[in-house]
Short mmCIF file of C-alpha atoms and ligand atoms in Angstrom, two decimals:
data_model
loop_
_atom_site.label_atom_id
_atom_site.label_comp_id
_atom_site.label_asym_id
_atom_site.label_seq_id
_atom_site.Cartn_x
_atom_site.Cartn_y
_atom_site.Cartn_z
CA UNK A 10 64.91 53.44 -11.39
CA UNK A 11 65.90 50.27 -9.19
CA UNK A 12 68.36 47.19 -10.07
CA UNK A 13 64.81 44.90 -10.52
CA UNK A 14 63.12 46.83 -13.32
CA UNK A 15 61.88 44.77 -15.99
CA UNK A 16 63.23 45.51 -19.50
CA UNK A 17 59.46 46.99 -20.21
CA UNK A 18 59.43 49.09 -17.57
CA UNK A 19 63.30 50.42 -18.41
CA UNK A 20 61.91 51.38 -21.44
CA UNK A 21 58.61 53.20 -20.67
CA UNK A 22 57.85 56.82 -20.77
CA UNK A 23 55.23 57.37 -18.67
CA UNK A 24 52.24 59.68 -19.25
CA UNK A 25 52.67 62.98 -17.97
CA UNK A 26 49.49 64.41 -16.16
CA UNK A 27 48.56 68.10 -16.18
CA UNK A 28 50.37 69.95 -13.73
CA UNK A 29 48.67 70.67 -10.63
CA UNK A 30 50.74 72.99 -8.57
CA UNK A 31 49.83 73.88 -5.17
CA UNK A 32 52.25 76.84 -5.08
CA UNK A 33 49.33 79.68 -5.53
CA UNK A 34 46.11 79.46 -6.44
CA UNK A 35 45.52 79.18 -10.30
CA UNK A 36 42.75 79.54 -12.85
CA UNK A 37 42.81 76.13 -14.18
CA UNK A 38 42.65 75.92 -17.80
CA UNK A 39 45.17 73.06 -18.57
CA UNK A 40 43.38 69.42 -17.45
CA UNK A 41 39.79 69.95 -19.34
CA UNK A 42 37.77 69.63 -16.27
CA UNK A 43 34.57 71.19 -15.68
CA UNK A 44 34.18 74.73 -13.95
CA UNK A 45 30.83 73.53 -12.78
CA UNK A 46 30.01 72.05 -9.36
CA UNK A 47 28.58 68.25 -9.36
CA UNK A 48 24.72 68.24 -9.08
CA UNK A 49 23.52 68.67 -5.28
CA UNK A 50 22.12 65.06 -5.68
CA UNK A 51 25.65 63.47 -6.41
CA UNK A 52 26.90 64.78 -3.41
CA UNK A 53 24.32 63.43 -1.61
CA UNK A 54 24.52 60.18 -2.97
CA UNK A 55 28.47 59.73 -2.13
CA UNK A 56 27.98 60.38 1.23
CA UNK A 57 24.93 58.07 1.89
CA UNK A 58 27.36 55.27 -0.01
CA UNK A 59 30.20 56.15 2.33
CA UNK A 60 28.27 54.49 4.77
CA UNK A 61 28.72 51.24 3.07
CA UNK A 62 32.52 51.32 2.44
CA UNK A 63 33.21 48.31 4.79
CA UNK A 64 31.56 46.00 2.16
CA UNK A 65 33.23 45.44 -0.96
CA UNK A 66 31.89 47.30 -3.97
CA UNK A 67 29.67 45.40 -6.56
CA UNK A 68 31.85 43.81 -8.99
CA UNK A 69 29.15 43.70 -11.45
CA UNK A 70 28.63 47.49 -11.26
CA UNK A 71 24.92 46.52 -11.70
CA UNK A 72 23.17 49.89 -10.81
CA UNK A 73 25.53 52.11 -12.58
CA UNK A 74 25.51 49.99 -15.75
CA UNK A 75 21.76 49.88 -15.64
CA UNK A 76 21.50 53.32 -15.33
CA UNK A 77 24.30 54.37 -18.06
CA UNK A 78 22.28 51.61 -20.19
CA UNK A 79 18.88 53.32 -19.73
CA UNK A 80 20.28 56.84 -20.24
CA UNK A 81 21.92 56.14 -23.58
CA UNK A 82 18.95 53.66 -24.90
CA UNK A 83 21.13 50.55 -24.88
CA UNK A 84 21.40 47.01 -22.84
CA UNK A 85 23.24 46.93 -19.57
CA UNK A 86 25.13 44.03 -21.48
CA UNK A 87 26.64 46.57 -23.84
CA UNK A 88 28.37 48.62 -21.26
CA UNK A 89 31.60 48.32 -19.23
CA UNK A 90 31.95 50.77 -16.50
CA UNK A 91 35.93 51.49 -15.44
CA UNK A 92 38.30 53.42 -13.13
CA UNK A 93 38.38 56.46 -15.60
CA UNK A 94 37.82 55.95 -19.09
CA UNK A 95 41.76 55.52 -19.20
CA UNK A 96 41.02 52.12 -17.63
CA UNK A 97 38.76 51.28 -20.45
CA UNK A 98 41.09 52.14 -23.00
CA UNK A 99 44.00 50.23 -21.17
CA UNK A 100 41.62 47.00 -20.99
CA UNK A 101 41.05 47.50 -24.66
CA UNK A 102 44.48 47.01 -25.49
CA UNK A 103 45.08 44.06 -23.33
CA UNK A 104 41.95 42.39 -24.95
CA UNK A 105 42.24 43.19 -28.35
CA UNK A 106 46.29 44.02 -29.39
CA UNK A 107 48.98 41.24 -29.55
CA UNK A 108 52.26 40.77 -31.42
CA UNK A 109 50.43 40.43 -34.48
CA UNK A 110 48.11 43.36 -33.76
CA UNK A 111 49.09 46.36 -33.20
CA UNK A 112 47.74 49.73 -31.88
CA UNK A 113 47.28 52.56 -34.37
CA UNK A 114 46.11 56.10 -33.72
CA UNK A 115 47.09 59.77 -34.79
CA UNK A 116 50.29 61.00 -34.54
CA UNK A 117 48.86 64.13 -32.80
CA UNK A 118 46.47 62.73 -29.96
CA UNK A 119 46.20 61.54 -26.55
CA UNK A 120 49.28 61.19 -25.30
CA UNK A 121 48.21 58.26 -23.07
CA UNK A 122 47.59 55.96 -26.18
CA UNK A 123 51.44 55.20 -26.82
CA UNK A 124 51.84 54.35 -23.02
CA UNK A 125 49.40 51.83 -23.01
CA UNK A 126 50.61 50.26 -25.95
CA UNK A 127 54.31 50.38 -24.32
CA UNK A 128 53.19 49.06 -21.10
CA UNK A 129 51.54 45.68 -22.42
CA UNK A 130 54.57 45.32 -24.62
CA UNK A 131 52.24 46.13 -27.89
CA UNK A 132 53.76 48.10 -31.03
CA UNK A 133 51.85 51.01 -32.43
CA UNK A 134 52.23 52.91 -35.66
CA UNK A 135 51.37 56.72 -35.71
CA UNK A 136 49.55 58.42 -38.37
CA UNK A 137 50.19 61.84 -39.31
CA UNK A 138 47.58 64.47 -39.10
CA UNK A 139 46.92 66.38 -42.37
CA UNK A 140 48.59 69.83 -42.59
CA UNK A 141 45.53 71.46 -41.11
CA UNK A 142 45.76 68.95 -38.61
CA UNK A 143 42.35 67.26 -39.19
CA UNK A 144 42.65 63.01 -39.44
CA UNK A 145 42.35 61.85 -43.30
CA UNK A 146 39.84 58.94 -42.19
CA UNK A 147 41.37 57.22 -45.25
CA UNK A 148 44.46 56.66 -43.75
CA UNK A 149 42.40 54.46 -41.32
CA UNK A 150 40.34 52.09 -43.94
CA UNK A 151 41.49 48.74 -44.38
CA UNK A 152 44.40 48.64 -41.98
CA UNK A 153 43.50 45.35 -40.20
CA UNK A 154 45.10 46.56 -36.93
CA UNK A 155 43.39 47.59 -33.69
CA UNK A 156 42.66 51.45 -34.24
CA UNK A 157 41.86 54.17 -31.41
CA UNK A 158 41.03 57.50 -32.20
CA UNK A 159 39.76 60.37 -30.20
CA UNK A 160 36.51 62.24 -31.58
CA UNK A 161 36.70 65.10 -31.13
CA UNK A 162 40.80 64.39 -31.38
CA UNK A 163 42.78 65.97 -28.13
CA UNK A 164 44.54 68.79 -28.31
CA UNK A 165 43.26 69.51 -31.74
CA UNK A 166 39.38 69.69 -30.73
CA UNK A 167 38.63 68.73 -34.39
CA UNK A 168 35.90 65.92 -35.37
CA UNK A 169 35.24 63.32 -37.84
CA UNK A 170 31.44 62.71 -39.04
CA UNK A 171 29.50 59.76 -38.10
CA UNK A 172 30.01 58.55 -41.88
CA UNK A 173 33.82 59.10 -41.59
CA UNK A 174 33.87 57.03 -38.37
CA UNK A 175 31.30 54.13 -40.09
CA UNK A 176 33.75 53.93 -42.98
CA UNK A 177 36.71 53.35 -40.71
CA UNK A 178 34.81 50.80 -38.77
CA UNK A 179 33.33 48.99 -41.63
CA UNK A 180 36.26 48.70 -43.62
CA UNK A 181 38.15 46.93 -40.88
CA UNK A 182 35.39 44.27 -39.93
CA UNK A 183 38.19 42.09 -38.29
CA UNK A 184 39.53 44.38 -35.79
CA UNK A 185 38.18 46.38 -33.12
CA UNK A 186 38.02 50.18 -33.39
CA UNK A 187 37.82 52.30 -30.41
CA UNK A 188 36.43 55.53 -30.93
CA UNK A 189 37.34 57.76 -27.55
CA UNK A 190 34.53 60.19 -26.99
CA UNK A 191 35.96 61.69 -23.47
CA UNK A 192 34.47 65.38 -25.42
CA UNK A 193 31.33 64.24 -27.24
CA UNK A 194 29.15 65.96 -24.82
CA UNK A 195 30.69 69.12 -26.32
CA UNK A 196 29.18 69.03 -30.12
CA UNK A 197 30.56 66.00 -32.12
CA UNK A 198 28.48 63.42 -33.49
CA UNK A 199 28.54 60.00 -31.22
CA UNK A 200 29.54 56.72 -33.06
CA UNK A 201 27.02 55.37 -30.20
CA UNK A 202 24.32 54.11 -32.80
CA UNK A 203 26.79 52.42 -34.94
CA UNK A 204 27.28 49.53 -31.75
CA UNK A 205 24.12 47.70 -33.08
CA UNK A 206 25.50 47.27 -36.76
CA UNK A 207 29.22 46.82 -36.19
CA UNK A 208 30.52 43.84 -33.65
CA UNK A 209 34.00 45.47 -33.95
CA UNK A 210 33.24 49.06 -32.39
CA UNK A 211 34.11 50.18 -29.14
CA UNK A 212 32.85 53.65 -28.03
CA UNK A 213 34.34 54.81 -24.90
CA UNK A 214 33.31 57.85 -22.40
CA UNK A 215 33.96 59.75 -19.43
CA UNK A 216 32.37 61.28 -16.35
CA UNK A 217 35.28 63.70 -15.97
CA UNK A 218 35.11 66.71 -18.60
CA UNK A 219 31.01 66.91 -19.05
CA UNK A 220 29.98 65.74 -15.76
CA UNK A 221 32.29 67.33 -13.48
CA UNK A 222 33.50 64.06 -11.88
CA UNK A 223 37.31 63.91 -12.68
CA UNK A 224 38.10 63.06 -9.23
CA UNK A 225 35.92 60.33 -8.85
CA UNK A 226 37.23 58.35 -11.94
CA UNK A 227 34.48 57.06 -13.71
CA UNK A 228 34.54 55.83 -17.56
CA UNK A 229 32.59 53.85 -19.64
CA UNK A 230 32.68 51.44 -22.71
CA UNK A 231 29.50 50.84 -24.79
CA UNK A 232 30.32 48.06 -27.18
CA UNK A 233 28.33 44.85 -28.90
CA UNK A 234 28.19 42.09 -25.91
CA UNK A 235 30.82 39.93 -27.04
CA UNK A 236 33.30 42.82 -26.90
CA UNK A 237 32.05 43.80 -23.45
CA UNK A 238 32.60 39.97 -22.13
CA UNK A 239 36.16 40.44 -23.19
CA UNK A 240 36.67 43.85 -21.77
CA UNK A 241 35.08 41.91 -18.34
CA UNK A 242 37.90 38.99 -18.51
CA UNK A 243 40.35 41.68 -18.23
CA UNK A 244 38.66 43.61 -15.67
CA UNK A 245 38.37 40.37 -13.80
CA UNK A 246 41.84 39.38 -14.20
CA UNK A 247 43.04 43.05 -13.15
CA UNK A 248 40.92 44.75 -11.10
CA UNK A 249 37.60 42.91 -10.24
CA UNK A 250 36.30 45.78 -7.61
CA UNK A 251 37.43 48.81 -10.47
CA UNK A 252 34.71 50.95 -9.31
CA UNK A 253 34.27 51.73 -5.67
CA UNK A 254 30.78 52.24 -4.07
CA UNK A 255 30.74 56.20 -3.74
CA UNK A 256 31.79 56.56 -7.46
CA UNK A 257 29.12 54.17 -8.75
CA UNK A 258 26.60 55.90 -6.61
CA UNK A 259 27.60 59.35 -7.60
CA UNK A 260 27.80 58.18 -10.90
CA UNK A 261 23.96 57.08 -11.00
CA UNK A 262 23.29 60.53 -9.43
CA UNK A 263 24.85 62.45 -11.74
CA UNK A 264 22.80 60.60 -14.67
CA UNK A 265 19.58 61.21 -12.65
CA UNK A 266 20.48 64.75 -13.10
CA UNK A 267 21.57 64.59 -16.73
CA UNK A 268 20.06 67.83 -18.21
CA UNK A 269 21.79 70.00 -15.39
CA UNK A 270 24.98 68.55 -17.13
CA UNK A 271 24.22 69.18 -20.47
CA UNK A 272 22.68 72.74 -19.94
CA UNK A 273 26.40 72.96 -18.58
CA UNK A 274 27.81 71.75 -21.73
CA UNK A 275 25.87 74.18 -23.75
CA UNK A 276 27.07 77.13 -21.51
CA UNK A 277 30.63 75.82 -22.28
CA UNK A 278 30.16 75.68 -26.09
CA UNK A 279 28.77 79.54 -25.92
CA UNK A 280 31.98 80.50 -23.83
CA UNK A 281 34.03 78.35 -26.33
CA UNK A 282 32.81 80.63 -29.16
CA UNK A 283 33.21 83.94 -26.92
CA UNK A 284 36.68 82.69 -26.30
CA UNK A 285 37.72 82.21 -29.65
CA UNK A 286 36.37 85.14 -30.86
CA UNK A 287 38.00 87.41 -28.43
CA UNK A 288 41.44 85.51 -28.68
CA UNK A 289 40.98 86.21 -32.43
CA UNK A 290 40.73 89.95 -31.82
CA UNK A 291 43.93 89.79 -29.97
CA UNK A 292 45.70 87.92 -33.29
CA UNK A 293 45.02 84.37 -32.18
CA UNK A 294 44.28 81.72 -34.13
CA UNK A 295 42.43 78.61 -33.05
CA UNK A 296 40.82 75.55 -34.44
CA UNK A 297 37.41 74.59 -34.85
CA UNK A 298 36.95 72.97 -31.69
CA UNK A 299 34.21 70.61 -30.70
CA UNK A 300 35.69 69.87 -27.25
CA UNK A 301 35.88 72.18 -23.82
CA UNK A 302 39.08 73.66 -24.87
CA UNK A 303 40.48 75.67 -27.77
CA UNK A 304 44.05 74.85 -29.63
CA UNK A 305 45.49 78.36 -29.98
CA UNK A 306 48.37 80.00 -31.30
CA UNK A 307 49.30 83.71 -32.51
CA UNK A 308 52.34 84.77 -34.61
CA UNK A 309 53.05 87.50 -31.86
CA UNK A 310 54.20 84.84 -29.56
CA UNK A 311 55.54 81.64 -29.06
CA UNK A 312 53.45 78.91 -27.53
CA UNK A 313 56.06 77.85 -24.57
CA UNK A 314 56.65 81.22 -24.09
CA UNK A 315 52.85 82.22 -23.56
CA UNK A 316 52.56 79.56 -21.54
CA UNK A 317 54.94 80.60 -19.26
CA UNK A 318 53.47 84.31 -19.10
CA UNK A 319 50.35 82.81 -18.08
CA UNK A 320 51.20 80.94 -15.60
CA UNK A 321 53.38 83.82 -14.13
CA UNK A 322 49.99 85.87 -14.04
CA UNK A 323 48.27 82.72 -12.25
CA UNK A 324 46.37 81.28 -15.25
CA UNK A 325 47.41 77.40 -16.35
CA UNK A 326 46.98 76.06 -19.48
CA UNK A 327 48.59 73.24 -21.21
CA UNK A 328 51.69 73.18 -24.11
CA UNK A 329 52.96 70.30 -25.49
CA UNK A 330 56.50 70.08 -26.28
CA UNK A 331 55.97 68.35 -29.29
CA UNK A 332 57.52 70.13 -32.87
CA UNK A 333 54.53 69.94 -34.82
CA UNK A 334 52.40 71.93 -32.01
CA UNK A 335 54.89 73.30 -30.24
CA UNK A 336 53.67 76.96 -31.00
CA UNK A 337 50.25 76.08 -29.72
CA UNK A 338 48.72 76.12 -26.69
CA UNK A 339 45.77 73.97 -25.44
CA UNK A 340 43.04 76.39 -23.02
CA UNK A 341 40.39 74.79 -21.36
CA UNK A 342 37.11 76.54 -21.84
CA UNK A 343 35.57 77.50 -18.08
CA UNK A 344 33.21 80.37 -17.09
CA UNK A 345 32.82 83.88 -18.86
CA UNK A 346 34.77 84.98 -15.45
CA UNK A 347 37.81 82.61 -16.36
CA UNK A 348 37.86 83.98 -19.68
CA UNK A 349 37.75 87.50 -18.87
CA UNK A 350 41.02 86.70 -16.89
CA UNK A 351 42.61 84.77 -19.42
CA UNK A 352 41.97 87.91 -22.50
CA UNK A 353 42.99 90.26 -19.35
CA UNK A 354 46.36 88.22 -18.93
CA UNK A 355 46.95 87.80 -22.25
CA UNK A 356 46.20 91.42 -23.45
CA UNK A 357 49.11 92.35 -20.83
CA UNK A 358 51.67 89.85 -21.99
CA UNK A 359 51.18 91.26 -25.45
CA UNK A 360 52.02 94.52 -24.45
CA UNK A 361 55.00 93.11 -22.78
CA UNK A 362 53.54 94.15 -18.98
C1 PLP B 408 40.49 63.47 -20.49
C2 PLP B 408 40.62 62.31 -21.62
C3 PLP B 408 40.47 60.85 -21.08
C4 PLP B 408 40.17 60.01 -20.14
O1 PLP B 408 39.80 60.46 -18.84
P1 PLP B 408 39.64 60.03 -17.59
O2 PLP B 408 39.64 60.82 -16.76
O3 PLP B 408 40.41 58.73 -17.36
O4 PLP B 408 38.11 59.54 -17.78
C5 PLP B 408 40.22 60.22 -22.18
N1 PLP B 408 40.49 60.12 -23.48
C6 PLP B 408 40.90 61.71 -23.67
C7 PLP B 408 41.23 62.34 -25.05
C8 PLP B 408 40.97 62.43 -22.79
O5 PLP B 408 40.97 64.05 -23.08
#
C-alpha cells in the first residue's frame, strides 16, 4: 500500500478471482467457464468488429440491447449491458445504496458482494443460510434494505423458487431487490417475468457461463425502465463506453446462435447428474445444484486437502477458506472427459496414490 491510499482503500479486502496458474496445463474446473467453444459466427463477428476499433464503441449499446430485448421478450428500454455482470452489480450498489440503505445478502454467496459494498463505502449485512445451506426467504421479507441474492446461489448451486423470489420482491416495495442469475440457464426459474409487475426488481445475467464468453466481459441487467435509467446515470458517470465493439458484436452473434448455447446447457446438466452420481459412488455428497458446478464434500477427505491433491494431479477446483464451508470444494461441470479425469484422480487420491 502506498502512503497516499485513502481510508476506504486501506480497509478494503479485494475479491480473489479463481486462480489461473500457467506452470502446466490444468483441467480447469475452478471458475465455472463453459468447456464449449463460442459458436463460429461469434468469432466471425468479433473479427469483423476489429476493423472498426478506431472508432469509439456505441455508448447506447443499441444493437446488443435490442437483440437482448428481442430474445428475452422485453423492451430495449428495460435493458442495460455492462462489462461483465460484475459491473451491473457494482452500478446497482452505487445507484441504490447509501448511508441509510445498506446492502443485504446471504452469508455464503458470491464473494464479490461485500467488495462492491466496501469499495463504495456502503455498509452490508450478511444473513446466515439454514443448516442445509438453503436460503430461508422469510429472512429477506420486509427488510427495507437493498438486497442481492444469487439464484442459483454460489457456491452452493441451490435455488429459490419463483414464488419465494416474488415474496421477497413484493414485501420490499420501497427497496431494490437484485436477483443475480449468472447460472439461471442451468435449470433454475428466472425472475424475469416479474419485472413487468414490480418496479423494484433488477434481474442480472452474464454471457460468461452459459454462453462461452467469459473473456469478452458481457453482462446485462433487466428491469423497469426507471431502474435502467438510474443504472445508466451511473454508467455515464463512470464508464460511458463500457462495452467494446468486438464484445457487443460477439454478444449479438451469440444470441443469434442461442439454440447452440441452450443445447450446451442441456449437455452440462446431463454431465452434472453424471458427475454427481459418480462422486456419490466414491462417498462424496453434493448439494442439489441448479448451476454448472457441484458443491461437494466427503468425510473421507478434508476439502482443502482434496483441492491440493487434485491440483497436484493437474485438476483445478475451487476451495473457500471460510469456516462453514471449508470441508467443501466447488467443482465446475465440464465435458464427460473432464469428469472422467476428475473421477480417476479422486479414486487415486482416496487410495493414497
Ligand atoms: C460468475 C458470476 C458473476 C459474474 O460474472 P461476470 O463474468 O462478471 O459476468 C456474477 N454472479 C455470480 C454469482 C457469478 O458466479
